[in-house]
Coordinates of C-alpha atoms in Angstrom, one line a residue:
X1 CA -65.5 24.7 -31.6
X2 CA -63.6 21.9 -33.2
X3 CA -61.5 18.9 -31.6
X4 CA -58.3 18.2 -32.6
X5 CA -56.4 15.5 -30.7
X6 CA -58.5 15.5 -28.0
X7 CA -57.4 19.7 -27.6
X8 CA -60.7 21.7 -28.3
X9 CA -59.8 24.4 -30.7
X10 CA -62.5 27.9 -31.4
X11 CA -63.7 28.6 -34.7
X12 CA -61.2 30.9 -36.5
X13 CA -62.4 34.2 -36.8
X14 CA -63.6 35.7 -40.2
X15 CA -62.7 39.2 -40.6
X16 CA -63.7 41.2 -43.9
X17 CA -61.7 43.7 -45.3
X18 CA -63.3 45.9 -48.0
X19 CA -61.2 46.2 -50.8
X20 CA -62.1 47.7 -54.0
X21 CA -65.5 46.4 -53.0
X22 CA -64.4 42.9 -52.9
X23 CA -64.3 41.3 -49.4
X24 CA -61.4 39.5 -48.4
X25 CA -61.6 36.2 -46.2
X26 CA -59.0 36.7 -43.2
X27 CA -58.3 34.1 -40.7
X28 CA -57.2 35.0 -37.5
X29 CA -54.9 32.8 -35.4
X30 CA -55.9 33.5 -31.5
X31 CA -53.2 32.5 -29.0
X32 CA -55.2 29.3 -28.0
X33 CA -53.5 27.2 -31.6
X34 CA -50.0 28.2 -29.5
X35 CA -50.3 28.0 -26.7
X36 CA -50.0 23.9 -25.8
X37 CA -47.6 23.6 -28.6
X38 CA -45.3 26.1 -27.0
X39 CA -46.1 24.0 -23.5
X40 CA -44.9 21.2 -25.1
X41 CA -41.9 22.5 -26.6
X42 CA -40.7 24.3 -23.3
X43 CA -40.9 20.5 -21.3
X44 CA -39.2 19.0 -24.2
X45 CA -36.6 22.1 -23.7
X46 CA -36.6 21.6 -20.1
X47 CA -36.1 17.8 -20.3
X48 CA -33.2 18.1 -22.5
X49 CA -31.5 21.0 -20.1
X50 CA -32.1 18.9 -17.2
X51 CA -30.3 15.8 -18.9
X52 CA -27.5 18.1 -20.3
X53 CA -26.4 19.7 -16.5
X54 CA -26.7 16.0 -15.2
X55 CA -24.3 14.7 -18.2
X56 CA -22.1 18.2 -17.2
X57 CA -22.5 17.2 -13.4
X58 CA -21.8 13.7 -14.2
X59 CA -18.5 14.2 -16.6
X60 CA -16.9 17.1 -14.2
X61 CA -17.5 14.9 -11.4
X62 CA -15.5 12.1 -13.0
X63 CA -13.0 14.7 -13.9
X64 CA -13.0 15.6 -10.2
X65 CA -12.5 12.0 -9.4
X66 CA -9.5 11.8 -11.7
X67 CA -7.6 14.8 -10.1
X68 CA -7.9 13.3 -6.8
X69 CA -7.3 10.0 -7.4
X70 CA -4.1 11.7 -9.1
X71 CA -3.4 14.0 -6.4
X72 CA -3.6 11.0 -3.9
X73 CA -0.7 8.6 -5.6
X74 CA 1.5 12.2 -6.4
X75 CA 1.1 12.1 -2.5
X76 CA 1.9 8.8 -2.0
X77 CA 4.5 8.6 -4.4
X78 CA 6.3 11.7 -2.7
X79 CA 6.0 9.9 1.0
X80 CA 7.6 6.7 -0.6
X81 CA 10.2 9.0 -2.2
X82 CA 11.0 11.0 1.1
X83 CA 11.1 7.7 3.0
X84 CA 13.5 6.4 0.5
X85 CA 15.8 9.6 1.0
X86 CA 15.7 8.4 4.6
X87 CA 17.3 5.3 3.7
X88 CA 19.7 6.5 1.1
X89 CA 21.3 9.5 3.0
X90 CA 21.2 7.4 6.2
X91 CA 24.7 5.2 5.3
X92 CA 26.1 9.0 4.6
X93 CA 25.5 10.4 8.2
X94 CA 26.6 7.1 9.7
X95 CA 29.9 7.3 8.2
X96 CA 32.7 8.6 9.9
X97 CA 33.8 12.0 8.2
X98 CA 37.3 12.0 7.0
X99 CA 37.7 15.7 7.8
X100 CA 37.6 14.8 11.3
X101 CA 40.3 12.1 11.2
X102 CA 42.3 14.6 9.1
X103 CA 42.7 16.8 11.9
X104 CA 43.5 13.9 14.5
X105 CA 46.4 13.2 11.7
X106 CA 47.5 16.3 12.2
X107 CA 47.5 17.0 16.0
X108 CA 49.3 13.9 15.9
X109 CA 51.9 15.5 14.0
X110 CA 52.1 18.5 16.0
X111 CA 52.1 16.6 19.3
X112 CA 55.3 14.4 17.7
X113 CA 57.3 18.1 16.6
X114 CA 56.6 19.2 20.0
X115 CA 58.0 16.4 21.7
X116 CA 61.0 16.0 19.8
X117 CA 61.6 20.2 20.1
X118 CA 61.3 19.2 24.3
X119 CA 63.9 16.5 23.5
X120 CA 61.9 13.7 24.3
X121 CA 61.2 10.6 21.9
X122 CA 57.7 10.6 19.4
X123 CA 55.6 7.6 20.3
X124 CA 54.1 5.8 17.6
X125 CA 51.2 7.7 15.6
X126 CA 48.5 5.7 15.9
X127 CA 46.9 6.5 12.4
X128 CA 47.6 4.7 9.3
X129 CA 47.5 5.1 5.3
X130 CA 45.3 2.4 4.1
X131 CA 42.5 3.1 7.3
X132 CA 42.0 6.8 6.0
X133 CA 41.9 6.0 2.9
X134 CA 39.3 3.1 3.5
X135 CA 37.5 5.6 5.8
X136 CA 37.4 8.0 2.6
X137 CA 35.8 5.1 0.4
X138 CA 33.1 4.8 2.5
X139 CA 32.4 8.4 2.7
X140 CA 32.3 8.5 -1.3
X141 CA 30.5 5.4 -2.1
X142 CA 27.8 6.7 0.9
X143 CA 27.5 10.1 -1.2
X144 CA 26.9 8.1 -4.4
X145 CA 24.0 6.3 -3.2
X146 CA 21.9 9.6 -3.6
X147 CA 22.5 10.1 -7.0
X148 CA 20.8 6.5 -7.6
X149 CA 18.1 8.2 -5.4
X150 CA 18.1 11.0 -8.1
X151 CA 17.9 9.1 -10.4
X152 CA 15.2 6.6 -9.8
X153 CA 12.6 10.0 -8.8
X154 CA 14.0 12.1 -11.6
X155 CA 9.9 12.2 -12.5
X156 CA 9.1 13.6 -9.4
X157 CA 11.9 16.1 -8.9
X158 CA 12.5 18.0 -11.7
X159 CA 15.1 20.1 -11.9
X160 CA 17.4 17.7 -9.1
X161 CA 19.6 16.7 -11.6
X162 CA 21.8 19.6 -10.3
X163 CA 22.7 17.9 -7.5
X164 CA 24.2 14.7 -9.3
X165 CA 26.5 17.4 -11.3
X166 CA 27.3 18.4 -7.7
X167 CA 28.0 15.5 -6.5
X168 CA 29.6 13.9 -8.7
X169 CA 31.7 17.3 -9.2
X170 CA 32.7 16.9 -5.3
X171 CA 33.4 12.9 -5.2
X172 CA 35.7 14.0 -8.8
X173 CA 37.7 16.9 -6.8
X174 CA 38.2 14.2 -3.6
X175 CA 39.5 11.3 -5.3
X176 CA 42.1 14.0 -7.2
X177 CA 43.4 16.0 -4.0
X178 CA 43.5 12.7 -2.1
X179 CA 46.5 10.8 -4.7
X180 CA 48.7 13.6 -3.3
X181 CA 47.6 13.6 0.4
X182 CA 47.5 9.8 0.4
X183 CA 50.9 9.5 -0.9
X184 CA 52.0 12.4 1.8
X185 CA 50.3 9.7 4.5
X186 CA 52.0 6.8 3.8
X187 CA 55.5 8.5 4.0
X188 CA 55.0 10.0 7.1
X189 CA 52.8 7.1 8.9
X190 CA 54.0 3.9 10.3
X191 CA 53.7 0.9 8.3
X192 CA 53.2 -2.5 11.0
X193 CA 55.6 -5.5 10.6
X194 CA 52.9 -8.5 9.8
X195 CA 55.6 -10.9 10.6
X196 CA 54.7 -9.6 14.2
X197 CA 51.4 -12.1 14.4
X198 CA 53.8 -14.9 13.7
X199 CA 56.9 -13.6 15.6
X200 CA 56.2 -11.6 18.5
X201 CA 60.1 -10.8 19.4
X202 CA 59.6 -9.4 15.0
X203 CA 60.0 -5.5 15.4
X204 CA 56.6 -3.9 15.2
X205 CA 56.9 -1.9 12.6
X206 CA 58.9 -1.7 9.2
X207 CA 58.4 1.8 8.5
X208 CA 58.5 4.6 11.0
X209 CA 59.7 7.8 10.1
X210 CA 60.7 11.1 12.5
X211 CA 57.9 13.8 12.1
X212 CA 59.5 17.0 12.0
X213 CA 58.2 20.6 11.4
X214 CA 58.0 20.3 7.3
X215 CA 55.7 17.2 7.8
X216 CA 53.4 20.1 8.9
X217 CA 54.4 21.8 6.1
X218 CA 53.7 19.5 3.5
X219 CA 50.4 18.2 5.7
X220 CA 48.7 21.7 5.5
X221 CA 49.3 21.8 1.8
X222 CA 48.2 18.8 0.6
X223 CA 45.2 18.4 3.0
X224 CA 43.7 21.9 2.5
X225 CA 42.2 21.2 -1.5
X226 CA 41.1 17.7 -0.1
X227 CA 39.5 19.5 2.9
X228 CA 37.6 22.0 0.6
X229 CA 36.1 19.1 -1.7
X230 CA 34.9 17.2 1.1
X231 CA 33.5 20.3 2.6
X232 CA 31.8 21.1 -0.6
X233 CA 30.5 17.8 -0.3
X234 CA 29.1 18.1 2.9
X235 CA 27.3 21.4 2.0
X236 CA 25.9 20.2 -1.2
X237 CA 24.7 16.9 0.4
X238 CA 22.8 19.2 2.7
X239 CA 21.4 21.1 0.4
X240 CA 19.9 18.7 -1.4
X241 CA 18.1 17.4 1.8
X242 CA 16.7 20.7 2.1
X243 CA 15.3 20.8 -1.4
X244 CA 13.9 16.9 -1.5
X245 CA 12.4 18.4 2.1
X246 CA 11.0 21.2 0.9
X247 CA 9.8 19.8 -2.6
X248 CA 7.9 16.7 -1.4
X249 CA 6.5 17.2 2.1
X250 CA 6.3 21.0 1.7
X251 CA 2.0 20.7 0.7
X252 CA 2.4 19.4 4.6
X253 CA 4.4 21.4 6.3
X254 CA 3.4 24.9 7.9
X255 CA 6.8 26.5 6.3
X256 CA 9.5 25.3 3.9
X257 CA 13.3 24.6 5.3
X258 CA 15.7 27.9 4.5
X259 CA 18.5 27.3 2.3
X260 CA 21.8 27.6 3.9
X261 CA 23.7 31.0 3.1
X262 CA 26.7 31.0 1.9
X263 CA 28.9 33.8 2.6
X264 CA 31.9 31.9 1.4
X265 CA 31.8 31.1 -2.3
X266 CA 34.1 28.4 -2.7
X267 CA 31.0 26.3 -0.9
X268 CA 28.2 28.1 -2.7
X269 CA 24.3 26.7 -2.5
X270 CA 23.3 24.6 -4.9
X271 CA 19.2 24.1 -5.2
X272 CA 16.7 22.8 -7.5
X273 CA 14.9 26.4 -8.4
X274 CA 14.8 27.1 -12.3
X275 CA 15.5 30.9 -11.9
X276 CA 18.9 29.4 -10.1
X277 CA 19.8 27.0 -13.2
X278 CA 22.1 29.4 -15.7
X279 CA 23.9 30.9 -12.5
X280 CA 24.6 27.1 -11.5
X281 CA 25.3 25.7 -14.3
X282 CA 28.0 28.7 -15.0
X283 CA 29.5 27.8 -11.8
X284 CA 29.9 24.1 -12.4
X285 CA 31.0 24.5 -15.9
X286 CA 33.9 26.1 -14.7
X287 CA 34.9 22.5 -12.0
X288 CA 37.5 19.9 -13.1
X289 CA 34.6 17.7 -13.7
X290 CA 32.2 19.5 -16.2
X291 CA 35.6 20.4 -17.8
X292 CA 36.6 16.8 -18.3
X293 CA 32.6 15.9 -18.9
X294 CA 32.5 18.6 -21.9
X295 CA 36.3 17.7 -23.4
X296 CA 34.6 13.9 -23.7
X297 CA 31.5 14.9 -25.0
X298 CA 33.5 17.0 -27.5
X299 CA 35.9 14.4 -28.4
X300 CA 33.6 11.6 -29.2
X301 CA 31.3 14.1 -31.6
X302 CA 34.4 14.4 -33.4
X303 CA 35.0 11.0 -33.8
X304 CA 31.8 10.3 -34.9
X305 CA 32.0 13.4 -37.5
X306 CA 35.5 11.5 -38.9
X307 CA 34.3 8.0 -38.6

């Protein structure tokens, strides 16, 4: 028995093999030499496993951290966003919708035909030009305001550029049909005398005309593609408050908003979904304002190719 490193260690075994009548010296390695090298090499092993799942532990945990810390500011960043929507489309559903006063305009009308068919004299309409069309301002500028909205999120809602082609298509397709309407308005409304705050005995007014039965005519002509744009409008706007609905609080709420069907084309849904993209896109392409949009583009390359 020897002692090696304070590890007491047998004798080696001699084992003699005749061969050719010459012994041969064997030495046999029992288990014992292994053994405590083989301990030491298994705590060594299990050291370094044990530091390895901690550095694991340690690195998916920060990973874990990191997720969350970006889930939580997505989260925060969508309530800030939906808030903001609040604001934005707020002055829009405040605003007096000039569909409505359209068809006050026209009763109007109607009531004056009536009463000069019953022989009696048409009072005074009450509307006037330059109100509508202020009323009509208001409606547009209140419709822009979400495409700033668009804009400043375009980050966070992928895919809602859409609905700044849409709205800008509309508010394009209002301002046109409204030159003719407007100019039908102020030929048919009254126009006030302002010499009257000066000179109350001053006729009231210094344009009145007779409504008669083509002023209907020529109304429900002229107000029908200026009623379809701001109708399109209206669906379009409310549309997109379904999608920035759906998109940002939707992680909260039990079950997204439906999208409105539309039976009648000429006010079609617009939304924000990829696989609804090409279909949109077609349908735009063929509005006044793509058209225009693409004939610019188109125009300036070719400048720039002669220049």
């Amino acid at each position: 028995m020897t002692t090696t490193f304070g590890v007491d260690l047998p004798q080696p075994a001699l084992l003699y093999t005749p061969t050719q009548g010459v012994p041969i010296r064997v030495i046999e390695a029992p288990t014992d030499y292994i053994t405590p090298s083989i301990q030491i090499a298994t705590t060594i092993f299990a050291a370094a496993v044990s530091v390895l799942v901690i550095v694991l532990q340690l690195r998916r945990q920060h990973r874990e951290a990191i997720e969350q810390h970006k889930r939580s500011v997505k989260a925060d960043l969508q309530l800030e966003a939906y808030r903001e929507f609040q604001s934005a489309i707020r002055p829009y559903s405040d605003a007096s919708v000039p569909t409505a006063t359209m068809a006050s305009i026209r009763t109007a009308f109607a009531i004056a035909v009536d009463r000069t068919q019953a022989g009696l004299d048409q009072a005074p309409v009450i509307y006037r030009a330059p109100a509508f069309m202020g009323e009509l301002n208001r409606y547009a500028e209140a419709a822009v305001r979400l495409i700033f909205f668009i804009e400043r999120y375009d980050a966070l809602l992928v895919g809602f550029d859409i609905f700044k082609i849409a709205i800008n298509s509309a508010i394009h397709d209002i301002h046109h049909t409204n030159l003719l309407f407007q100019s039908m308005l102020i030929r048919w409304l009254p126009i006030e005398n302002p010499e009257v705050a000066r000179n109350p005995a001053a006729a009231p007014f210094i344009y009145r005309p007779d409504i008669t039965a083509n002023t209907l005519i020529e109304f429900d002509a002229l107000a029908e593609p200026l009623q379809v744009a701001l109708g399109r409008l209206q669906c379009w706007i409310g549309d997109l408050a379904v999608e920035v609905q759906n998109h940002l609080l939707g992680e909260y709420a039990d079950q997204p908003v439906e999208r409105r069907n539309a039976p009648n084309q000429s006010y079609f849904t617009v939304t924000a979904a990829p696989d609804e993209r090409q279909r949109l896109d077609g349908l735009f392409s063929a509005m006044p304002f793509m058209q225009q949009a693409i004939a610019a583009g188109n125009h300036a390359r070719q400048a720039n190719q002669r220049g």
